Amino acid sequence: MSKLKVLHMYADMLDLYGDSGNMEILEYRCKMRGIECDVEKYSIDSKMPDFSSYDLIYIGGGADLEQQHISTDLQKCRKGIESAYKKGVFLFLICGGYQLMGKYYKDADGNKIKGLGLFDYYTVAEPDRRKRCIGNIIIRTDFMGKSVDIVGFENHGGQTKGVKTPLGDVLCGHGNCTKSQHEGYFEKNVIATYMHGPCLAKNPEISDYIIEYCINRNTENKVKLLKLDDTLEKQCRQVMIDRLIKK
């Protein structure tokens, strides 16, 4: 039996708009295929884990206050997370988790929160708190070997700049910045996005990309995932796409 070992970081503090539901979806889709999925949690002052022992590290979204609270602790984890990333451990990052892996996040009051600096992008919040990127969003991706339109919900004042390899092109919504052409950040073992919802519930293809990558990254005998019936998920997503994009 294949096994997936997951570290869910700061689940008690970073859980905007059902972000923890991403782990429920991941566990469910693994279970339906007979794949064991062990999700462990880490929070402030927990015993420092061996980050490289996991297949996937997940960090959800939080408001400025929560990001400030975890920032010092997250810096303690920097070397471990960086080492894991370089060894091919998958990083799945939502909103605040996305921002804190960059160089820094400057909030609306001008306070600068140091990021881990794993990636070159940085985020600066709008001084006017009323100016936020809010609403449903659709982006078009092709990192899965085919073009797929994925949907989510964004709500962020931060403007993320310097992204060299975005997750996808914005069809509707804002993206990394107000009315941006691109959303998120992508590498073969990194998906970072502002999409809440939770993201994986609405986009089963992303779930399966992550699962397949994780179970195959340390083996020469590559496994193809058993296909699941995603008819309902795709129909629901299509309703949203049709509603937001006039044909």
PDB file of C-alpha atoms in Angstrom:
ATOM      1  CA  MET A   1       0.000   0.000   0.000  1.00  0.00           C
ATOM      2  CA  SER A   2       1.235   3.493  -0.860  1.00  0.00           C
ATOM      3  CA  LYS A   3       1.480   5.965   1.990  1.00  0.00           C
ATOM      4  CA  LEU A   4       1.361   9.745   2.178  1.00  0.00           C
ATOM      5  CA  LYS A   5       2.890  11.520   5.175  1.00  0.00           C
ATOM      6  CA  VAL A   6       1.646  15.092   5.621  1.00  0.00           C
ATOM      7  CA  LEU A   7       2.595  17.921   7.992  1.00  0.00           C
ATOM      8  CA  HIS A   8      -0.174  20.478   8.499  1.00  0.00           C
ATOM      9  CA  MET A   9       1.427  23.586  10.004  1.00  0.00           C
ATOM     10  CA  TYR A  10      -0.438  26.020  12.278  1.00  0.00           C
ATOM     11  CA  ALA A  11      -3.830  24.415  11.707  1.00  0.00           C
ATOM     12  CA  ASP A  12      -5.102  26.096  14.888  1.00  0.00           C
ATOM     13  CA  MET A  13      -4.282  29.581  13.577  1.00  0.00           C
ATOM     14  CA  LEU A  14      -4.289  29.509   9.774  1.00  0.00           C
ATOM     15  CA  ASP A  15      -7.713  28.290   8.690  1.00  0.00           C
ATOM     16  CA  LEU A  16      -9.485  31.027   6.743  1.00  0.00           C
ATOM     17  CA  TYR A  17     -12.526  30.064   4.666  1.00  0.00           C
ATOM     18  CA  GLY A  18     -12.236  26.345   5.367  1.00  0.00           C
ATOM     19  CA  ASP A  19      -8.587  25.939   4.413  1.00  0.00           C
ATOM     20  CA  SER A  20      -8.236  22.945   6.743  1.00  0.00           C
ATOM     21  CA  GLY A  21     -10.784  21.255   4.508  1.00  0.00           C
ATOM     22  CA  ASN A  22      -7.981  20.787   1.990  1.00  0.00           C
ATOM     23  CA  MET A  23      -6.542  18.109   4.248  1.00  0.00           C
ATOM     24  CA  GLU A  24      -9.935  16.408   4.559  1.00  0.00           C
ATOM     25  CA  ILE A  25     -10.195  16.277   0.771  1.00  0.00           C
ATOM     26  CA  LEU A  26      -6.669  14.917   0.451  1.00  0.00           C
ATOM     27  CA  GLU A  27      -7.368  12.198   3.038  1.00  0.00           C
ATOM     28  CA  TYR A  28     -10.640  11.269   1.340  1.00  0.00           C
ATOM     29  CA  ARG A  29      -9.154  10.964  -2.138  1.00  0.00           C
ATOM     30  CA  CYS A  30      -6.310   8.858  -0.774  1.00  0.00           C
ATOM     31  CA  LYS A  31      -8.738   6.611   1.141  1.00  0.00           C
ATOM     32  CA  MET A  32     -10.813   6.003  -2.002  1.00  0.00           C
ATOM     33  CA  ARG A  33      -7.668   4.612  -3.639  1.00  0.00           C
ATOM     34  CA  GLY A  34      -6.405   2.558  -0.735  1.00  0.00           C
ATOM     35  CA  ILE A  35      -3.586   5.013  -0.031  1.00  0.00           C
ATOM     36  CA  GLU A  36      -2.750   5.571   3.632  1.00  0.00           C
ATOM     37  CA  CYS A  37      -2.681   9.291   4.475  1.00  0.00           C
ATOM     38  CA  ASP A  38      -1.165  10.271   7.796  1.00  0.00           C
ATOM     39  CA  VAL A  39      -1.710  13.963   8.627  1.00  0.00           C
ATOM     40  CA  GLU A  40       0.292  15.314  11.564  1.00  0.00           C
ATOM     41  CA  LYS A  41      -0.029  18.824  12.978  1.00  0.00           C
ATOM     42  CA  TYR A  42       2.584  21.338  14.049  1.00  0.00           C
ATOM     43  CA  SER A  43       1.989  24.621  15.858  1.00  0.00           C
ATOM     44  CA  ILE A  44       3.850  27.225  17.894  1.00  0.00           C
ATOM     45  CA  ASP A  45       6.163  25.662  20.463  1.00  0.00           C
ATOM     46  CA  SER A  46       5.573  22.122  19.184  1.00  0.00           C
ATOM     47  CA  LYS A  47       8.566  19.838  19.132  1.00  0.00           C
ATOM     48  CA  MET A  48      10.615  20.629  16.034  1.00  0.00           C
ATOM     49  CA  PRO A  49       9.834  17.945  13.439  1.00  0.00           C
ATOM     50  CA  ASP A  50      12.055  16.406  10.798  1.00  0.00           C
ATOM     51  CA  PHE A  51      10.509  18.284   7.884  1.00  0.00           C
ATOM     52  CA  SER A  52      12.321  16.142   5.321  1.00  0.00           C
ATOM     53  CA  SER A  53      10.563  13.028   6.613  1.00  0.00           C
ATOM     54  CA  TYR A  54       7.251  14.222   5.149  1.00  0.00           C
ATOM     55  CA  ASP A  55       5.926  13.995   1.605  1.00  0.00           C
ATOM     56  CA  LEU A  56       3.850  17.165   1.875  1.00  0.00           C
ATOM     57  CA  ILE A  57       3.995  20.304   4.017  1.00  0.00           C
ATOM     58  CA  TYR A  58       0.758  22.321   4.089  1.00  0.00           C
ATOM     59  CA  ILE A  59       0.229  25.876   5.384  1.00  0.00           C
ATOM     60  CA  GLY A  60      -3.172  27.566   5.163  1.00  0.00           C
ATOM     61  CA  GLY A  61      -4.249  31.197   5.247  1.00  0.00           C
ATOM     62  CA  GLY A  62      -4.551  33.682   8.080  1.00  0.00           C
ATOM     63  CA  ALA A  63      -5.063  37.382   8.699  1.00  0.00           C
ATOM     64  CA  ASP A  64      -2.232  39.812   9.473  1.00  0.00           C
ATOM     65  CA  LEU A  65      -2.513  39.194  13.223  1.00  0.00           C
ATOM     66  CA  GLU A  66      -2.106  35.433  12.877  1.00  0.00           C
ATOM     67  CA  GLN A  67       0.815  35.865  10.499  1.00  0.00           C
ATOM     68  CA  GLN A  68       2.552  38.095  13.020  1.00  0.00           C
ATOM     69  CA  HIS A  69       1.967  35.545  15.771  1.00  0.00           C
ATOM     70  CA  ILE A  70       3.533  32.662  13.868  1.00  0.00           C
ATOM     71  CA  SER A  71       6.335  34.577  12.111  1.00  0.00           C
ATOM     72  CA  THR A  72       8.973  34.140  14.832  1.00  0.00           C
ATOM     73  CA  ASP A  73       8.226  30.451  15.210  1.00  0.00           C
ATOM     74  CA  LEU A  74       8.223  29.967  11.441  1.00  0.00           C
ATOM     75  CA  GLN A  75      11.710  31.457  11.222  1.00  0.00           C
ATOM     76  CA  LYS A  76      12.887  28.719  13.607  1.00  0.00           C
ATOM     77  CA  CYS A  77      11.635  26.212  11.029  1.00  0.00           C
ATOM     78  CA  ARG A  78      13.379  27.851   8.087  1.00  0.00           C
ATOM     79  CA  LYS A  79      16.358  25.534   7.689  1.00  0.00           C
ATOM     80  CA  GLY A  80      14.212  22.438   8.058  1.00  0.00           C
ATOM     81  CA  ILE A  81      11.592  23.586   5.549  1.00  0.00           C
ATOM     82  CA  GLU A  82      14.223  24.758   3.070  1.00  0.00           C
ATOM     83  CA  SER A  83      16.051  21.442   3.303  1.00  0.00           C
ATOM     84  CA  ALA A  84      12.803  19.528   2.789  1.00  0.00           C
ATOM     85  CA  TYR A  85      11.873  21.669  -0.227  1.00  0.00           C
ATOM     86  CA  LYS A  86      15.277  21.089  -1.821  1.00  0.00           C
ATOM     87  CA  LYS A  87      14.885  17.344  -1.288  1.00  0.00           C
ATOM     88  CA  GLY A  88      11.604  17.408  -3.197  1.00  0.00           C
ATOM     89  CA  VAL A  89       9.043  17.522  -0.387  1.00  0.00           C
ATOM     90  CA  PHE A  90       5.867  19.120  -1.765  1.00  0.00           C
ATOM     91  CA  LEU A  91       4.827  22.535  -0.428  1.00  0.00           C
ATOM     92  CA  PHE A  92       1.131  23.415  -0.662  1.00  0.00           C
ATOM     93  CA  LEU A  93       0.581  27.011   0.473  1.00  0.00           C
ATOM     94  CA  ILE A  94      -2.605  29.061   0.760  1.00  0.00           C
ATOM     95  CA  CYS A  95      -2.773  32.868   1.136  1.00  0.00           C
ATOM     96  CA  GLY A  96      -0.767  33.669   4.304  1.00  0.00           C
ATOM     97  CA  GLY A  97       1.272  30.521   3.837  1.00  0.00           C
ATOM     98  CA  TYR A  98       1.974  31.649   0.277  1.00  0.00           C
ATOM     99  CA  GLN A  99       3.057  35.123   1.383  1.00  0.00           C
ATOM    100  CA  LEU A 100       5.363  33.964   4.179  1.00  0.00           C
ATOM    101  CA  MET A 101       7.470  31.779   1.893  1.00  0.00           C
ATOM    102  CA  GLY A 102       8.561  34.870  -0.029  1.00  0.00           C
ATOM    103  CA  LYS A 103      11.033  37.560   0.982  1.00  0.00           C
ATOM    104  CA  TYR A 104       8.655  39.509   3.209  1.00  0.00           C
ATOM    105  CA  TYR A 105       5.114  40.674   3.870  1.00  0.00           C
ATOM    106  CA  LYS A 106       4.486  44.359   4.646  1.00  0.00           C
ATOM    107  CA  ASP A 107       1.073  44.880   6.214  1.00  0.00           C
ATOM    108  CA  ALA A 108      -1.290  47.840   5.832  1.00  0.00           C
ATOM    109  CA  ASP A 109       0.322  49.626   8.788  1.00  0.00           C
ATOM    110  CA  GLY A 110       3.792  49.318   7.275  1.00  0.00           C
ATOM    111  CA  ASN A 111       4.929  46.542   9.615  1.00  0.00           C
ATOM    112  CA  LYS A 112       7.342  44.246   7.816  1.00  0.00           C
ATOM    113  CA  ILE A 113       7.093  40.525   8.536  1.00  0.00           C
ATOM    114  CA  LYS A 114      10.149  38.630   7.419  1.00  0.00           C
ATOM    115  CA  GLY A 115       9.413  35.687   5.145  1.00  0.00           C
ATOM    116  CA  LEU A 116      11.436  32.518   4.820  1.00  0.00           C
ATOM    117  CA  GLY A 117      12.860  33.753   1.527  1.00  0.00           C
ATOM    118  CA  LEU A 118      12.524  30.402  -0.220  1.00  0.00           C
ATOM    119  CA  PHE A 119      11.248  32.277  -3.267  1.00  0.00           C
ATOM    120  CA  ASP A 120      11.982  35.712  -4.747  1.00  0.00           C
ATOM    121  CA  TYR A 121       8.486  37.196  -4.601  1.00  0.00           C
ATOM    122  CA  TYR A 122       7.337  39.646  -1.889  1.00  0.00           C
ATOM    123  CA  THR A 123       4.019  41.054  -0.705  1.00  0.00           C
ATOM    124  CA  VAL A 124       2.948  44.583   0.209  1.00  0.00           C
ATOM    125  CA  ALA A 125      -0.561  45.265   1.532  1.00  0.00           C
ATOM    126  CA  GLU A 126      -2.630  48.208   0.372  1.00  0.00           C
ATOM    127  CA  PRO A 127      -2.552  51.019   3.002  1.00  0.00           C
ATOM    128  CA  ASP A 128      -6.288  51.472   2.448  1.00  0.00           C
ATOM    129  CA  ARG A 129      -7.806  48.391   4.071  1.00  0.00           C
ATOM    130  CA  ARG A 130     -10.940  48.786   1.958  1.00  0.00           C
ATOM    131  CA  LYS A 131      -8.945  48.079  -1.190  1.00  0.00           C
ATOM    132  CA  ARG A 132      -8.857  44.315  -1.193  1.00  0.00           C
ATOM    133  CA  CYS A 133      -8.920  41.600  -3.830  1.00  0.00           C
ATOM    134  CA  ILE A 134     -12.200  39.923  -2.944  1.00  0.00           C
ATOM    135  CA  GLY A 135     -14.449  37.535  -4.806  1.00  0.00           C
ATOM    136  CA  ASN A 136     -14.597  34.367  -6.833  1.00  0.00           C
ATOM    137  CA  ILE A 137     -11.677  33.754  -9.141  1.00  0.00           C
ATOM    138  CA  ILE A 138     -11.022  31.548 -12.152  1.00  0.00           C
ATOM    139  CA  ILE A 139      -7.551  30.805 -13.442  1.00  0.00           C
ATOM    140  CA  ARG A 140      -6.352  28.690 -16.363  1.00  0.00           C
ATOM    141  CA  THR A 141      -3.457  26.332 -15.701  1.00  0.00           C
ATOM    142  CA  ASP A 142      -1.462  23.923 -17.836  1.00  0.00           C
ATOM    143  CA  PHE A 143       1.027  22.477 -15.352  1.00  0.00           C
ATOM    144  CA  MET A 144      -0.869  19.162 -15.253  1.00  0.00           C
ATOM    145  CA  GLY A 145      -0.124  18.447 -18.894  1.00  0.00           C
ATOM    146  CA  LYS A 146      -3.414  19.862 -20.110  1.00  0.00           C
ATOM    147  CA  SER A 147      -5.314  23.119 -19.851  1.00  0.00           C
ATOM    148  CA  VAL A 148      -7.614  23.189 -16.812  1.00  0.00           C
ATOM    149  CA  ASP A 149      -9.732  26.042 -15.484  1.00  0.00           C
ATOM    150  CA  ILE A 150      -9.749  26.051 -11.684  1.00  0.00           C
ATOM    151  CA  VAL A 151     -11.869  28.114  -9.318  1.00  0.00           C
ATOM    152  CA  GLY A 152     -11.623  29.485  -5.804  1.00  0.00           C
ATOM    153  CA  PHE A 153     -12.363  32.436  -3.558  1.00  0.00           C
ATOM    154  CA  GLU A 154      -9.829  35.185  -2.892  1.00  0.00           C
ATOM    155  CA  ASN A 155      -9.770  37.793  -0.131  1.00  0.00           C
ATOM    156  CA  HIS A 156      -6.433  39.539   0.335  1.00  0.00           C
ATOM    157  CA  GLY A 157      -5.131  43.063   0.710  1.00  0.00           C
ATOM    158  CA  GLY A 158      -1.578  41.968  -0.019  1.00  0.00           C
ATOM    159  CA  GLN A 159      -0.164  42.545  -3.474  1.00  0.00           C
ATOM    160  CA  THR A 160       2.323  39.798  -4.302  1.00  0.00           C
ATOM    161  CA  LYS A 161       4.977  40.858  -6.792  1.00  0.00           C
ATOM    162  CA  GLY A 162       8.065  39.345  -8.375  1.00  0.00           C
ATOM    163  CA  VAL A 163       6.443  36.005  -9.196  1.00  0.00           C
ATOM    164  CA  LYS A 164       8.399  34.426 -12.052  1.00  0.00           C
ATOM    165  CA  THR A 165       6.443  31.170 -12.428  1.00  0.00           C
ATOM    166  CA  PRO A 166       2.744  31.750 -11.666  1.00  0.00           C
ATOM    167  CA  LEU A 167       0.245  28.971 -11.108  1.00  0.00           C
ATOM    168  CA  GLY A 168      -2.036  30.190 -13.869  1.00  0.00           C
ATOM    169  CA  ASP A 169      -3.550  33.006 -15.914  1.00  0.00           C
ATOM    170  CA  VAL A 170      -6.485  34.938 -14.466  1.00  0.00           C
ATOM    171  CA  LEU A 171      -9.728  34.632 -16.421  1.00  0.00           C
ATOM    172  CA  CYS A 172     -11.913  36.262 -13.782  1.00  0.00           C
ATOM    173  CA  GLY A 173     -10.971  37.947 -10.522  1.00  0.00           C
ATOM    174  CA  HIS A 174      -7.786  39.637  -9.380  1.00  0.00           C
ATOM    175  CA  GLY A 175      -4.892  37.247  -8.787  1.00  0.00           C
ATOM    176  CA  ASN A 176      -1.551  38.110  -7.244  1.00  0.00           C
ATOM    177  CA  CYS A 177      -2.266  41.838  -7.424  1.00  0.00           C
ATOM    178  CA  THR A 178      -5.318  43.959  -8.136  1.00  0.00           C
ATOM    179  CA  LYS A 179      -6.480  43.008 -11.624  1.00  0.00           C
ATOM    180  CA  SER A 180      -3.352  40.937 -12.214  1.00  0.00           C
ATOM    181  CA  GLN A 181      -2.890  38.736 -15.249  1.00  0.00           C
ATOM    182  CA  HIS A 182      -1.486  35.909 -13.130  1.00  0.00           C
ATOM    183  CA  GLU A 183      -2.254  34.079  -9.902  1.00  0.00           C
ATOM    184  CA  GLY A 184      -0.204  32.033  -7.492  1.00  0.00           C
ATOM    185  CA  TYR A 185       3.239  30.512  -7.720  1.00  0.00           C
ATOM    186  CA  PHE A 186       4.244  27.125  -9.143  1.00  0.00           C
ATOM    187  CA  GLU A 187       7.168  24.731  -9.252  1.00  0.00           C
ATOM    188  CA  LYS A 188       6.940  20.972  -9.743  1.00  0.00           C
ATOM    189  CA  ASN A 189       6.831  20.506  -5.956  1.00  0.00           C
ATOM    190  CA  VAL A 190       5.255  23.843  -4.985  1.00  0.00           C
ATOM    191  CA  ILE A 191       1.715  25.137  -5.381  1.00  0.00           C
ATOM    192  CA  ALA A 192       1.075  28.505  -3.726  1.00  0.00           C
ATOM    193  CA  THR A 193      -2.216  30.307  -4.255  1.00  0.00           C
ATOM    194  CA  TYR A 194      -4.688  32.805  -2.829  1.00  0.00           C
ATOM    195  CA  MET A 195      -7.574  30.446  -3.582  1.00  0.00           C
ATOM    196  CA  HIS A 196      -9.640  29.509  -0.544  1.00  0.00           C
ATOM    197  CA  GLY A 197     -12.800  27.519  -0.703  1.00  0.00           C
ATOM    198  CA  PRO A 198     -11.217  25.067   0.161  1.00  0.00           C
ATOM    199  CA  CYS A 199      -9.237  24.921  -3.065  1.00  0.00           C
ATOM    200  CA  LEU A 200      -8.982  21.124  -3.344  1.00  0.00           C
ATOM    201  CA  ALA A 201     -12.723  20.531  -2.911  1.00  0.00           C
ATOM    202  CA  LYS A 202     -13.426  22.518  -6.062  1.00  0.00           C
ATOM    203  CA  ASN A 203     -10.448  21.315  -8.084  1.00  0.00           C
ATOM    204  CA  PRO A 204      -9.851  17.549  -7.858  1.00  0.00           C
ATOM    205  CA  GLU A 205      -7.141  17.724 -10.513  1.00  0.00           C
ATOM    206  CA  ILE A 206      -4.899  19.670  -8.130  1.00  0.00           C
ATOM    207  CA  SER A 207      -5.476  17.115  -5.370  1.00  0.00           C
ATOM    208  CA  ASP A 208      -4.484  14.303  -7.677  1.00  0.00           C
ATOM    209  CA  TYR A 209      -1.423  16.144  -8.974  1.00  0.00           C
ATOM    210  CA  ILE A 210      -0.191  16.500  -5.392  1.00  0.00           C
ATOM    211  CA  ILE A 211      -0.994  12.899  -4.424  1.00  0.00           C
ATOM    212  CA  GLU A 212       0.604  11.416  -7.538  1.00  0.00           C
ATOM    213  CA  TYR A 213       3.722  13.523  -7.133  1.00  0.00           C
ATOM    214  CA  CYS A 214       4.099  12.553  -3.487  1.00  0.00           C
ATOM    215  CA  ILE A 215       3.675   8.792  -3.868  1.00  0.00           C
ATOM    216  CA  ASN A 216       6.055   8.689  -6.846  1.00  0.00           C
ATOM    217  CA  ARG A 217       8.829  11.050  -5.803  1.00  0.00           C
ATOM    218  CA  ASN A 218      11.040   8.413  -4.165  1.00  0.00           C
ATOM    219  CA  THR A 219      10.370   5.429  -6.369  1.00  0.00           C
ATOM    220  CA  GLU A 220      11.389   4.295  -9.829  1.00  0.00           C
ATOM    221  CA  ASN A 221       8.186   2.291 -10.275  1.00  0.00           C
ATOM    222  CA  LYS A 222       5.777   5.112 -11.022  1.00  0.00           C
ATOM    223  CA  VAL A 223       2.160   4.616  -9.988  1.00  0.00           C
ATOM    224  CA  LYS A 224      -0.810   6.024 -11.900  1.00  0.00           C
ATOM    225  CA  LEU A 225      -3.693   7.015  -9.692  1.00  0.00           C
ATOM    226  CA  LEU A 226      -6.977   5.158  -9.917  1.00  0.00           C
ATOM    227  CA  LYS A 227      -9.495   7.509 -11.501  1.00  0.00           C
ATOM    228  CA  LEU A 228     -12.349   8.644  -9.272  1.00  0.00           C
ATOM    229  CA  ASP A 229     -15.793   9.788 -10.329  1.00  0.00           C
ATOM    230  CA  ASP A 230     -15.476  13.570 -10.170  1.00  0.00           C
ATOM    231  CA  THR A 231     -18.641  14.285 -12.142  1.00  0.00           C
ATOM    232  CA  LEU A 232     -20.321  16.233  -9.328  1.00  0.00           C
ATOM    233  CA  GLU A 233     -17.234  18.294  -8.514  1.00  0.00           C
ATOM    234  CA  LYS A 234     -16.720  19.235 -12.138  1.00  0.00           C
ATOM    235  CA  GLN A 235     -20.404  20.064 -12.667  1.00  0.00           C
ATOM    236  CA  CYS A 236     -20.381  22.360  -9.628  1.00  0.00           C
ATOM    237  CA  ARG A 237     -17.236  24.051 -10.862  1.00  0.00           C
ATOM    238  CA  GLN A 238     -18.707  24.518 -14.320  1.00  0.00           C
ATOM    239  CA  VAL A 239     -21.769  26.242 -12.839  1.00  0.00           C
ATOM    240  CA  MET A 240     -19.434  28.781 -11.235  1.00  0.00           C
ATOM    241  CA  ILE A 241     -17.433  29.239 -14.429  1.00  0.00           C
ATOM    242  CA  ASP A 242     -20.590  29.759 -16.499  1.00  0.00           C
ATOM    243  CA  ARG A 243     -21.893  32.242 -13.946  1.00  0.00           C
ATOM    244  CA  LEU A 244     -18.726  34.337 -13.888  1.00  0.00           C
ATOM    245  CA  ILE A 245     -17.732  34.224 -17.524  1.00  0.00           C
ATOM    246  CA  LYS A 246     -20.394  35.253 -19.998  1.00  0.00           C
ATOM    247  CA  LYS A 247     -20.335  33.108 -23.099  1.00  0.00           C
TER     248      LYS A 247
END
